[in-house]
């Protein structure tokens, strides 16, 4: 049965990929590819926000960044999952799109990602992007256990840059060493974004906004050539969101969208769920919901945000296992523990691997009385409920399969809104 299902999956994939290629060829539309080990979804949404008022655009939905998700986005059809009727409908709609002259977006914004070797270089090498947006490429990235080395992960993620043709555009994080040193094909224009002096689209004066000593969002200025603008992003914290917005502003700017105009789009922009979003917690606390996933660099960024966040009470970090790190797992969990010791007043861990976070915190000087080790997220939530008080800032983070959003729900002031916010 499993063999038959896999055969059918491959057959469907061949068909929808062929239809996607035909749709791009027939409609001659332009493509933005967003790649990186951190911040892809937020950047994809930011690029969409910057472009959507000036162009007819379509973006990848949710986690549609795979060999299946990318063709589905191009065809504008949903994932059929295990429903054969939906897949038949998708194939029919794809064929209709090719044969009929239907309204179609001018730009496609496609997020692509790699879990295993070849996910990008083999499965998606048929893409022909006009713009590649590169986010961040840390020394140790998620999924590294499936590759021979961290450098191989970065090569996989950065492969789309080599697909650019003469006249293409490489929009990259100028503050990231790996993204900055990439060699682009001849005739490709480079546009860097970030907070360093090397950035073309440069962020300035980044800070966490607050009210009554509680965080409310982030704000910063931005400059490009002779243009200046201000960005205010409510309901989130962390530099990662600022980099995502800058990637969107940079893409819009190089395509002719005035900086002031594209920056205004973010006043009503809603970043993806589970990415450092602010939620009201029990007893007057503030939750930083960063539960979508966890890699070492993302967890480090989250802890640095917790360290600097406006608050009246304690800083509480609830951290779960970081998965798919292979031989780097113990060292990276301990390294995160050392950062937690400097960033949090209370550390609660959930999971077997996260015990190394606790060990790293102790080795860095965090008192044992400030550390609580739990087997499950539910246990972590129960303990947190006994210590959280008014004015506390509570960071919750862990790999996706650890389901730490359940901990967020347990600590929410209004858990009935979980379906809306998580």
mmCIF file of C-alpha atoms in Angstrom:
data_model
loop_
_atom_site.group_PDB
_atom_site.id
_atom_site.type_symbol
_atom_site.label_atom_id
_atom_site.label_comp_id
_atom_site.label_asym_id
_atom_site.label_seq_id
_atom_site.Cartn_x
_atom_site.Cartn_y
_atom_site.Cartn_z
ATOM 1 C CA UNK A 1 0.000 0.000 0.000
ATOM 2 C CA UNK A 2 2.799 2.424 0.917
ATOM 3 C CA UNK A 3 4.559 1.630 -2.365
ATOM 4 C CA UNK A 4 1.369 2.410 -4.308
ATOM 5 C CA UNK A 5 0.845 5.673 -2.419
ATOM 6 C CA UNK A 6 4.425 6.745 -3.126
ATOM 7 C CA UNK A 7 4.003 5.874 -6.811
ATOM 8 C CA UNK A 8 0.832 7.939 -7.012
ATOM 9 C CA UNK A 9 2.540 10.820 -5.221
ATOM 10 C CA UNK A 10 5.397 10.788 -7.738
ATOM 11 C CA UNK A 11 2.922 10.667 -10.633
ATOM 12 C CA UNK A 12 0.938 13.615 -9.277
ATOM 13 C CA UNK A 13 4.172 15.525 -8.657
ATOM 14 C CA UNK A 14 5.323 14.980 -12.241
ATOM 15 C CA UNK A 15 1.983 16.203 -13.586
ATOM 16 C CA UNK A 16 1.607 19.329 -11.428
ATOM 17 C CA UNK A 17 5.279 20.251 -11.961
ATOM 18 C CA UNK A 18 4.826 19.993 -15.731
ATOM 19 C CA UNK A 19 1.698 22.134 -15.473
ATOM 20 C CA UNK A 20 3.525 24.708 -13.337
ATOM 21 C CA UNK A 21 6.343 24.950 -15.886
ATOM 22 C CA UNK A 22 3.826 25.381 -18.681
ATOM 23 C CA UNK A 23 1.932 28.072 -16.756
ATOM 24 C CA UNK A 24 5.096 30.116 -16.196
ATOM 25 C CA UNK A 25 6.077 29.720 -19.845
ATOM 26 C CA UNK A 26 2.626 30.561 -21.220
ATOM 27 C CA UNK A 27 1.968 33.591 -19.041
ATOM 28 C CA UNK A 28 5.601 34.774 -19.053
ATOM 29 C CA UNK A 29 5.339 35.934 -15.479
ATOM 30 C CA UNK A 30 8.201 36.982 -13.204
ATOM 31 C CA UNK A 31 9.396 35.140 -10.119
ATOM 32 C CA UNK A 32 10.834 36.155 -6.762
ATOM 33 C CA UNK A 33 12.457 33.244 -4.921
ATOM 34 C CA UNK A 34 12.976 33.628 -1.168
ATOM 35 C CA UNK A 35 15.598 31.345 0.371
ATOM 36 C CA UNK A 36 17.591 31.051 3.599
ATOM 37 C CA UNK A 37 17.904 29.061 6.805
ATOM 38 C CA UNK A 38 16.147 31.656 8.981
ATOM 39 C CA UNK A 39 13.261 34.029 8.335
ATOM 40 C CA UNK A 40 12.048 32.827 4.934
ATOM 41 C CA UNK A 41 8.314 32.958 5.618
ATOM 42 C CA UNK A 42 8.466 36.366 7.283
ATOM 43 C CA UNK A 43 10.542 37.720 4.392
ATOM 44 C CA UNK A 44 8.230 36.211 1.795
ATOM 45 C CA UNK A 45 5.262 37.909 3.447
ATOM 46 C CA UNK A 46 7.195 41.187 3.699
ATOM 47 C CA UNK A 47 8.074 41.096 -0.006
ATOM 48 C CA UNK A 48 4.396 40.525 -0.736
ATOM 49 C CA UNK A 49 3.397 43.467 1.467
ATOM 50 C CA UNK A 50 5.872 45.774 -0.289
ATOM 51 C CA UNK A 51 4.787 44.783 -3.799
ATOM 52 C CA UNK A 52 1.078 44.048 -3.545
ATOM 53 C CA UNK A 53 -0.224 47.598 -3.956
ATOM 54 C CA UNK A 54 1.765 48.155 -7.143
ATOM 55 C CA UNK A 55 1.718 44.737 -8.785
ATOM 56 C CA UNK A 56 -0.629 41.799 -9.218
ATOM 57 C CA UNK A 57 1.231 39.273 -7.048
ATOM 58 C CA UNK A 58 0.752 35.824 -5.563
ATOM 59 C CA UNK A 59 2.773 34.366 -2.691
ATOM 60 C CA UNK A 60 3.359 30.914 -1.295
ATOM 61 C CA UNK A 61 0.803 30.020 1.357
ATOM 62 C CA UNK A 62 1.815 28.718 4.789
ATOM 63 C CA UNK A 63 4.749 26.305 4.385
ATOM 64 C CA UNK A 64 4.378 25.768 0.623
ATOM 65 C CA UNK A 65 8.146 25.737 0.002
ATOM 66 C CA UNK A 66 8.748 22.183 -1.212
ATOM 67 C CA UNK A 67 8.728 20.282 -4.512
ATOM 68 C CA UNK A 68 4.951 19.949 -4.047
ATOM 69 C CA UNK A 69 4.179 23.329 -2.518
ATOM 70 C CA UNK A 70 5.920 25.431 -5.168
ATOM 71 C CA UNK A 71 3.920 23.996 -8.125
ATOM 72 C CA UNK A 72 0.713 24.345 -6.094
ATOM 73 C CA UNK A 73 1.459 28.043 -5.574
ATOM 74 C CA UNK A 74 2.173 28.580 -9.253
ATOM 75 C CA UNK A 75 -1.068 26.859 -10.217
ATOM 76 C CA UNK A 76 -3.031 28.586 -7.452
ATOM 77 C CA UNK A 77 -4.549 25.375 -6.077
ATOM 78 C CA UNK A 78 -4.640 23.891 -2.539
ATOM 79 C CA UNK A 79 -2.770 20.894 -1.195
ATOM 80 C CA UNK A 80 -4.836 17.756 -1.693
ATOM 81 C CA UNK A 81 -3.058 15.882 1.119
ATOM 82 C CA UNK A 82 -4.622 12.377 1.158
ATOM 83 C CA UNK A 83 -7.717 13.344 -0.834
ATOM 84 C CA UNK A 84 -7.481 11.892 -4.373
ATOM 85 C CA UNK A 85 -10.549 13.861 -5.492
ATOM 86 C CA UNK A 86 -8.809 17.137 -4.626
ATOM 87 C CA UNK A 87 -5.687 16.087 -6.518
ATOM 88 C CA UNK A 88 -7.746 15.250 -9.601
ATOM 89 C CA UNK A 89 -9.426 18.637 -9.290
ATOM 90 C CA UNK A 90 -6.022 20.326 -8.955
ATOM 91 C CA UNK A 91 -4.719 18.632 -12.098
ATOM 92 C CA UNK A 92 -7.850 19.632 -14.008
ATOM 93 C CA UNK A 93 -7.591 23.253 -12.829
ATOM 94 C CA UNK A 94 -3.915 23.318 -13.807
ATOM 95 C CA UNK A 95 -4.778 22.084 -17.287
ATOM 96 C CA UNK A 96 -7.533 24.690 -17.574
ATOM 97 C CA UNK A 97 -5.077 27.423 -16.554
ATOM 98 C CA UNK A 98 -2.709 26.387 -19.332
ATOM 99 C CA UNK A 99 -5.326 26.077 -22.073
ATOM 100 C CA UNK A 100 -7.351 29.201 -21.263
ATOM 101 C CA UNK A 101 -6.170 32.793 -21.093
ATOM 102 C CA UNK A 102 -7.138 33.376 -17.453
ATOM 103 C CA UNK A 103 -6.180 36.347 -15.238
ATOM 104 C CA UNK A 104 -2.797 35.550 -13.751
ATOM 105 C CA UNK A 105 -0.404 37.372 -11.380
ATOM 106 C CA UNK A 106 2.419 39.381 -12.865
ATOM 107 C CA UNK A 107 4.744 38.299 -10.043
ATOM 108 C CA UNK A 108 5.014 35.041 -8.117
ATOM 109 C CA UNK A 109 6.713 35.178 -4.701
ATOM 110 C CA UNK A 110 7.921 31.666 -3.942
ATOM 111 C CA UNK A 111 9.445 30.544 -0.665
ATOM 112 C CA UNK A 112 11.704 27.523 -1.086
ATOM 113 C CA UNK A 113 13.315 25.382 1.599
ATOM 114 C CA UNK A 114 15.483 22.319 2.079
ATOM 115 C CA UNK A 115 14.984 19.553 4.619
ATOM 116 C CA UNK A 116 17.142 16.989 2.806
ATOM 117 C CA UNK A 117 19.939 17.126 0.199
ATOM 118 C CA UNK A 118 18.520 17.805 -3.250
ATOM 119 C CA UNK A 119 15.279 19.406 -2.075
ATOM 120 C CA UNK A 120 16.314 22.602 -3.869
ATOM 121 C CA UNK A 121 19.155 21.681 -6.203
ATOM 122 C CA UNK A 122 17.334 18.720 -7.757
ATOM 123 C CA UNK A 123 13.630 19.180 -7.091
ATOM 124 C CA UNK A 124 13.303 22.918 -7.810
ATOM 125 C CA UNK A 125 16.134 23.635 -10.237
ATOM 126 C CA UNK A 126 13.559 24.167 -13.008
ATOM 127 C CA UNK A 127 12.637 27.534 -11.511
ATOM 128 C CA UNK A 128 13.874 30.538 -13.481
ATOM 129 C CA UNK A 129 13.823 33.436 -10.998
ATOM 130 C CA UNK A 130 14.103 37.119 -11.822
ATOM 131 C CA UNK A 131 14.841 38.017 -8.188
ATOM 132 C CA UNK A 132 16.391 35.934 -5.402
ATOM 133 C CA UNK A 133 16.001 37.137 -1.820
ATOM 134 C CA UNK A 134 18.520 35.582 0.619
ATOM 135 C CA UNK A 135 17.788 35.914 4.334
ATOM 136 C CA UNK A 136 20.305 34.381 6.746
ATOM 137 C CA UNK A 137 22.674 31.403 6.757
ATOM 138 C CA UNK A 138 24.035 30.567 10.242
ATOM 139 C CA UNK A 139 27.006 28.382 11.068
ATOM 140 C CA UNK A 140 24.715 25.604 12.360
ATOM 141 C CA UNK A 141 21.304 25.490 10.720
ATOM 142 C CA UNK A 142 18.262 23.329 11.234
ATOM 143 C CA UNK A 143 18.240 20.036 9.238
ATOM 144 C CA UNK A 144 22.057 19.888 9.404
ATOM 145 C CA UNK A 145 21.931 16.249 10.569
ATOM 146 C CA UNK A 146 20.868 15.197 7.056
ATOM 147 C CA UNK A 147 23.889 16.840 5.382
ATOM 148 C CA UNK A 148 27.599 16.072 5.411
ATOM 149 C CA UNK A 149 28.400 19.500 6.858
ATOM 150 C CA UNK A 150 26.819 22.878 7.679
ATOM 151 C CA UNK A 151 28.460 24.273 4.543
ATOM 152 C CA UNK A 152 26.465 21.798 2.452
ATOM 153 C CA UNK A 153 23.215 23.149 3.920
ATOM 154 C CA UNK A 154 24.204 26.679 2.941
ATOM 155 C CA UNK A 155 25.167 25.600 -0.572
ATOM 156 C CA UNK A 156 21.772 23.950 -0.987
ATOM 157 C CA UNK A 157 19.904 27.011 0.283
ATOM 158 C CA UNK A 158 21.964 29.408 -1.851
ATOM 159 C CA UNK A 159 21.683 27.395 -5.082
ATOM 160 C CA UNK A 160 18.915 29.672 -6.509
ATOM 161 C CA UNK A 161 21.421 32.533 -6.815
ATOM 162 C CA UNK A 162 23.186 30.620 -9.603
ATOM 163 C CA UNK A 163 19.874 30.342 -11.467
ATOM 164 C CA UNK A 164 19.668 34.103 -11.990
ATOM 165 C CA UNK A 165 20.234 35.314 -15.529
ATOM 166 C CA UNK A 166 21.652 38.534 -16.973
ATOM 167 C CA UNK A 167 19.429 41.326 -15.679
ATOM 168 C CA UNK A 168 18.405 39.398 -12.570
ATOM 169 C CA UNK A 169 18.534 40.814 -9.057
ATOM 170 C CA UNK A 170 20.112 39.369 -5.904
ATOM 171 C CA UNK A 171 18.570 40.883 -2.756
ATOM 172 C CA UNK A 172 20.614 39.743 0.221
ATOM 173 C CA UNK A 173 21.175 40.258 3.940
ATOM 174 C CA UNK A 174 24.241 42.493 3.996
ATOM 175 C CA UNK A 175 24.777 41.697 7.690
ATOM 176 C CA UNK A 176 25.090 37.958 6.986
ATOM 177 C CA UNK A 177 28.544 36.722 6.011
ATOM 178 C CA UNK A 178 27.367 33.785 3.895
ATOM 179 C CA UNK A 179 24.790 35.795 1.952
ATOM 180 C CA UNK A 180 27.222 38.675 1.396
ATOM 181 C CA UNK A 181 30.110 36.655 -0.034
ATOM 182 C CA UNK A 182 28.047 34.816 -2.653
ATOM 183 C CA UNK A 183 29.296 35.278 -6.207
ATOM 184 C CA UNK A 184 26.489 36.155 -8.593
ATOM 185 C CA UNK A 185 26.333 35.399 -12.330
ATOM 186 C CA UNK A 186 27.499 38.098 -14.730
ATOM 187 C CA UNK A 187 24.931 40.825 -15.296
ATOM 188 C CA UNK A 188 23.095 40.214 -12.005
ATOM 189 C CA UNK A 189 22.533 43.265 -9.787
ATOM 190 C CA UNK A 190 23.250 43.014 -6.051
ATOM 191 C CA UNK A 191 21.144 44.876 -3.473
ATOM 192 C CA UNK A 192 22.011 44.468 0.197
ATOM 193 C CA UNK A 193 19.729 45.166 3.144
ATOM 194 C CA UNK A 194 20.537 45.376 6.845
ATOM 195 C CA UNK A 195 21.802 47.666 9.590
ATOM 196 C CA UNK A 196 25.496 47.736 8.648
ATOM 197 C CA UNK A 197 27.253 50.379 6.585
ATOM 198 C CA UNK A 198 27.504 47.874 3.711
ATOM 199 C CA UNK A 199 23.721 47.786 3.216
ATOM 200 C CA UNK A 200 22.114 49.574 0.265
ATOM 201 C CA UNK A 201 18.723 49.574 1.969
ATOM 202 C CA UNK A 202 19.800 50.469 5.492
ATOM 203 C CA UNK A 203 17.863 50.166 8.733
ATOM 204 C CA UNK A 204 18.531 52.690 11.495
ATOM 205 C CA UNK A 205 17.519 53.329 15.111
ATOM 206 C CA UNK A 206 15.974 49.900 15.707
ATOM 207 C CA UNK A 207 14.157 49.654 19.029
ATOM 208 C CA UNK A 208 11.362 47.836 20.847
ATOM 209 C CA UNK A 209 8.421 50.149 21.416
ATOM 210 C CA UNK A 210 6.567 49.956 24.711
ATOM 211 C CA UNK A 211 3.680 51.255 26.786
ATOM 212 C CA UNK A 212 3.647 51.215 30.590
ATOM 213 C CA UNK A 213 6.910 49.214 30.516
ATOM 214 C CA UNK A 214 5.333 46.450 28.406
ATOM 215 C CA UNK A 215 6.479 45.730 24.824
ATOM 216 C CA UNK A 216 4.092 46.693 22.021
ATOM 217 C CA UNK A 217 6.135 46.146 18.848
ATOM 218 C CA UNK A 218 9.236 47.270 16.997
ATOM 219 C CA UNK A 219 10.139 50.433 15.100
ATOM 220 C CA UNK A 220 13.084 51.628 13.013
ATOM 221 C CA UNK A 221 14.059 53.984 10.215
ATOM 222 C CA UNK A 222 15.174 52.995 6.720
ATOM 223 C CA UNK A 223 17.216 54.723 4.016
ATOM 224 C CA UNK A 224 17.750 53.957 0.336
ATOM 225 C CA UNK A 225 19.666 56.363 -1.890
ATOM 226 C CA UNK A 226 17.916 59.728 -1.298
ATOM 227 C CA UNK A 227 14.771 58.162 0.174
ATOM 228 C CA UNK A 228 13.925 57.857 3.867
ATOM 229 C CA UNK A 229 11.012 56.273 5.713
ATOM 230 C CA UNK A 230 9.937 54.990 9.115
ATOM 231 C CA UNK A 231 8.547 51.549 9.901
ATOM 232 C CA UNK A 232 6.378 50.580 12.850
ATOM 233 C CA UNK A 233 5.461 46.927 13.277
ATOM 234 C CA UNK A 234 3.045 46.315 16.151
ATOM 235 C CA UNK A 235 2.569 43.053 18.016
ATOM 236 C CA UNK A 236 6.009 41.516 17.438
ATOM 237 C CA UNK A 237 9.543 41.813 18.811
ATOM 238 C CA UNK A 238 13.004 40.866 17.589
ATOM 239 C CA UNK A 239 15.474 41.949 14.946
ATOM 240 C CA UNK A 240 14.415 39.043 12.739
ATOM 241 C CA UNK A 241 11.200 40.899 11.903
ATOM 242 C CA UNK A 242 13.155 44.027 11.062
ATOM 243 C CA UNK A 243 15.347 42.067 8.639
ATOM 244 C CA UNK A 244 12.245 40.564 7.033
ATOM 245 C CA UNK A 245 10.738 44.017 6.513
ATOM 246 C CA UNK A 246 14.024 45.331 5.121
ATOM 247 C CA UNK A 247 14.126 42.450 2.628
ATOM 248 C CA UNK A 248 10.649 43.420 1.469
ATOM 249 C CA UNK A 249 11.490 47.110 1.242
ATOM 250 C CA UNK A 250 14.690 46.329 -0.676
ATOM 251 C CA UNK A 251 12.832 44.157 -3.179
ATOM 252 C CA UNK A 252 10.126 46.764 -3.666
ATOM 253 C CA UNK A 253 12.656 49.597 -3.989
ATOM 254 C CA UNK A 254 14.713 47.899 -6.687
ATOM 255 C CA UNK A 255 11.494 47.224 -8.622
ATOM 256 C CA UNK A 256 10.527 50.888 -8.477
ATOM 257 C CA UNK A 257 8.220 51.077 -5.451
ATOM 258 C CA UNK A 258 8.930 54.290 -3.475
ATOM 259 C CA UNK A 259 10.283 53.567 -0.008
ATOM 260 C CA UNK A 260 7.703 55.729 1.754
ATOM 261 C CA UNK A 261 4.879 53.970 -0.057
ATOM 262 C CA UNK A 262 6.052 50.426 0.642
ATOM 263 C CA UNK A 263 6.878 51.205 4.279
ATOM 264 C CA UNK A 264 3.277 52.262 4.898
ATOM 265 C CA UNK A 265 2.122 48.760 3.998
ATOM 266 C CA UNK A 266 3.547 47.473 7.270
ATOM 267 C CA UNK A 267 1.290 49.538 9.512
ATOM 268 C CA UNK A 268 -1.394 46.899 8.923
ATOM 269 C CA UNK A 269 0.928 43.990 8.143
ATOM 270 C CA UNK A 270 0.404 40.841 10.230
ATOM 271 C CA UNK A 271 3.564 38.717 10.512
ATOM 272 C CA UNK A 272 3.237 34.911 10.521
ATOM 273 C CA UNK A 273 2.008 33.219 13.673
ATOM 274 C CA UNK A 274 4.481 31.714 16.084
ATOM 275 C CA UNK A 275 7.295 34.090 15.119
ATOM 276 C CA UNK A 276 8.049 36.282 18.155
ATOM 277 C CA UNK A 277 4.490 37.574 18.368
ATOM 278 C CA UNK A 278 3.276 39.313 21.512
ATOM 279 C CA UNK A 279 0.300 37.783 23.322
ATOM 280 C CA UNK A 280 -1.304 38.802 26.586
ATOM 281 C CA UNK A 281 -0.487 36.265 29.291
ATOM 282 C CA UNK A 282 -2.008 35.283 32.604
ATOM 283 C CA UNK A 283 -1.718 37.575 35.641
ATOM 284 C CA UNK A 284 -0.676 40.563 33.559
ATOM 285 C CA UNK A 285 2.342 38.894 31.939
ATOM 286 C CA UNK A 286 3.462 39.185 28.299
ATOM 287 C CA UNK A 287 4.130 36.115 26.168
ATOM 288 C CA UNK A 288 6.613 36.117 23.305
ATOM 289 C CA UNK A 289 5.199 33.325 21.139
ATOM 290 C CA UNK A 290 8.154 32.082 19.082
ATOM 291 C CA UNK A 291 6.964 28.489 18.844
ATOM 292 C CA UNK A 292 6.808 27.907 15.082
ATOM 293 C CA UNK A 293 10.238 26.262 15.043
ATOM 294 C CA UNK A 294 13.661 26.460 16.657
ATOM 295 C CA UNK A 295 17.184 26.480 15.287
ATOM 296 C CA UNK A 296 20.222 27.573 17.318
ATOM 297 C CA UNK A 297 20.485 30.976 15.650
ATOM 298 C CA UNK A 298 16.755 31.669 15.947
ATOM 299 C CA UNK A 299 16.762 30.671 19.621
ATOM 300 C CA UNK A 300 19.786 32.857 20.233
ATOM 301 C CA UNK A 301 18.025 35.829 18.631
ATOM 302 C CA UNK A 302 14.920 35.169 20.716
ATOM 303 C CA UNK A 303 16.937 35.112 23.944
ATOM 304 C CA UNK A 304 18.718 38.359 23.065
ATOM 305 C CA UNK A 305 15.313 39.905 22.483
ATOM 306 C CA UNK A 306 14.154 38.654 25.883
ATOM 307 C CA UNK A 307 17.281 40.141 27.457
ATOM 308 C CA UNK A 308 16.469 43.631 26.172
ATOM 309 C CA UNK A 309 12.684 43.615 26.327
ATOM 310 C CA UNK A 310 10.853 46.336 28.317
ATOM 311 C CA UNK A 311 9.240 44.837 31.407
ATOM 312 C CA UNK A 312 8.511 45.385 35.070
ATOM 313 C CA UNK A 313 8.974 41.795 36.228
ATOM 314 C CA UNK A 314 11.036 38.694 35.549
ATOM 315 C CA UNK A 315 12.346 37.383 32.242
ATOM 316 C CA UNK A 316 11.223 33.758 31.877
ATOM 317 C CA UNK A 317 12.547 31.505 29.091
ATOM 318 C CA UNK A 318 10.675 28.267 28.359
ATOM 319 C CA UNK A 319 12.844 26.374 25.882
ATOM 320 C CA UNK A 320 12.258 22.954 24.334
ATOM 321 C CA UNK A 321 14.345 20.598 22.215
ATOM 322 C CA UNK A 322 15.956 21.844 19.012
ATOM 323 C CA UNK A 323 15.737 18.934 16.569
ATOM 324 C CA UNK A 324 17.642 17.761 13.490
ATOM 325 C CA UNK A 325 21.034 19.023 14.668
ATOM 326 C CA UNK A 326 22.757 15.627 14.556
ATOM 327 C CA UNK A 327 26.250 15.584 16.063
ATOM 328 C CA UNK A 328 25.995 19.310 16.850
ATOM 329 C CA UNK A 329 23.012 18.838 19.158
ATOM 330 C CA UNK A 330 24.700 18.650 22.575
ATOM 331 C CA UNK A 331 27.119 21.520 21.944
ATOM 332 C CA UNK A 332 24.441 23.801 20.475
ATOM 333 C CA UNK A 333 21.970 23.136 23.281
ATOM 334 C CA UNK A 334 24.666 23.924 25.834
ATOM 335 C CA UNK A 335 25.628 27.088 23.957
ATOM 336 C CA UNK A 336 22.004 28.217 24.053
ATOM 337 C CA UNK A 337 21.966 27.495 27.788
ATOM 338 C CA UNK A 338 24.919 29.818 28.291
ATOM 339 C CA UNK A 339 23.062 32.581 26.431
ATOM 340 C CA UNK A 340 19.925 31.895 28.480
ATOM 341 C CA UNK A 341 21.928 32.372 31.664
ATOM 342 C CA UNK A 342 22.663 35.953 30.565
ATOM 343 C CA UNK A 343 19.234 36.675 29.091
ATOM 344 C CA UNK A 344 16.696 35.189 31.524
ATOM 345 C CA UNK A 345 15.995 35.257 35.241
ATOM 346 C CA UNK A 346 14.163 31.919 35.126
ATOM 347 C CA UNK A 347 14.819 29.018 32.732
ATOM 348 C CA UNK A 348 12.342 26.188 32.182
ATOM 349 C CA UNK A 349 13.278 23.408 29.762
ATOM 350 C CA UNK A 350 11.087 20.795 28.086
ATOM 351 C CA UNK A 351 12.415 17.606 26.509
ATOM 352 C CA UNK A 352 15.395 15.292 26.711
ATOM 353 C CA UNK A 353 17.734 17.335 24.515
ATOM 354 C CA UNK A 354 16.827 20.529 26.350
ATOM 355 C CA UNK A 355 18.454 19.122 29.477
ATOM 356 C CA UNK A 356 21.677 20.264 27.830
ATOM 357 C CA UNK A 357 20.291 23.805 27.774
ATOM 358 C CA UNK A 358 19.892 23.557 31.538
ATOM 359 C CA UNK A 359 23.418 22.166 31.876
ATOM 360 C CA UNK A 360 24.817 24.995 29.762
ATOM 361 C CA UNK A 361 23.027 27.578 31.867
ATOM 362 C CA UNK A 362 24.407 26.100 35.097
ATOM 363 C CA UNK A 363 27.918 26.014 33.683
ATOM 364 C CA UNK A 364 27.518 29.695 32.749
ATOM 365 C CA UNK A 365 26.636 30.582 36.323
ATOM 366 C CA UNK A 366 22.846 30.493 36.453
ATOM 367 C CA UNK A 367 21.710 29.418 39.943
ATOM 368 C CA UNK A 368 20.197 25.955 40.108
ATOM 369 C CA UNK A 369 17.177 27.412 41.908
ATOM 370 C CA UNK A 370 16.417 29.457 38.767
ATOM 371 C CA UNK A 371 16.308 26.372 36.523
ATOM 372 C CA UNK A 372 13.475 23.862 36.157
ATOM 373 C CA UNK A 373 13.854 20.802 33.910
ATOM 374 C CA UNK A 374 10.670 19.160 32.585
ATOM 375 C CA UNK A 375 10.044 16.119 30.434
ATOM 376 C CA UNK A 376 7.076 17.573 28.544
ATOM 377 C CA UNK A 377 5.691 20.914 27.507
ATOM 378 C CA UNK A 378 2.642 20.333 29.707
ATOM 379 C CA UNK A 379 4.894 20.025 32.755
ATOM 380 C CA UNK A 380 6.694 23.221 31.778
ATOM 381 C CA UNK A 381 3.359 25.024 31.484
ATOM 382 C CA UNK A 382 2.227 23.779 34.890
ATOM 383 C CA UNK A 383 5.411 25.010 36.549
ATOM 384 C CA UNK A 384 5.269 28.361 34.730
ATOM 385 C CA UNK A 385 1.750 28.963 36.006
ATOM 386 C CA UNK A 386 3.060 28.808 39.579
ATOM 387 C CA UNK A 387 5.784 31.436 39.091
ATOM 388 C CA UNK A 388 4.547 33.883 36.441
ATOM 389 C CA UNK A 389 3.489 37.255 37.835
ATOM 390 C CA UNK A 390 2.377 40.666 36.608
ATOM 391 C CA UNK A 391 4.986 42.406 34.482
ATOM 392 C CA UNK A 392 6.851 39.217 33.558
ATOM 393 C CA UNK A 393 8.007 38.606 29.995
ATOM 394 C CA UNK A 394 7.757 34.932 29.000
ATOM 395 C CA UNK A 395 9.586 33.606 25.930
ATOM 396 C CA UNK A 396 8.352 30.217 24.635
ATOM 397 C CA UNK A 397 10.331 28.439 21.922
ATOM 398 C CA UNK A 398 11.040 24.936 20.621
ATOM 399 C CA UNK A 399 11.157 22.859 17.471
ATOM 400 C CA UNK A 400 7.854 22.426 15.690
ATOM 401 C CA UNK A 401 7.250 18.829 16.717
ATOM 402 C CA UNK A 402 7.593 19.795 20.400
ATOM 403 C CA UNK A 403 4.215 21.541 20.066
ATOM 404 C CA UNK A 404 5.119 24.424 22.354
ATOM 405 C CA UNK A 405 2.094 26.381 21.142
ATOM 406 C CA UNK A 406 0.195 24.289 23.679
ATOM 407 C CA UNK A 407 2.299 25.885 26.405
ATOM 408 C CA UNK A 408 1.410 29.298 25.004
ATOM 409 C CA UNK A 409 -2.274 28.430 25.164
ATOM 410 C CA UNK A 410 -1.932 27.353 28.806
ATOM 411 C CA UNK A 411 -0.391 30.718 29.697
ATOM 412 C CA UNK A 412 -2.666 32.956 27.608
ATOM 413 C CA UNK A 413 -4.954 35.460 29.282
ATOM 414 C CA UNK A 414 -7.605 34.464 26.733
ATOM 415 C CA UNK A 415 -6.981 30.817 25.775
ATOM 416 C CA UNK A 416 -10.260 30.794 23.862
ATOM 417 C CA UNK A 417 -8.479 32.919 21.240
ATOM 418 C CA UNK A 418 -5.860 30.237 20.596
ATOM 419 C CA UNK A 419 -7.379 29.330 17.239
ATOM 420 C CA UNK A 420 -7.129 32.944 16.181
ATOM 421 C CA UNK A 421 -3.636 33.722 17.471
ATOM 422 C CA UNK A 422 -1.618 30.487 17.424
#
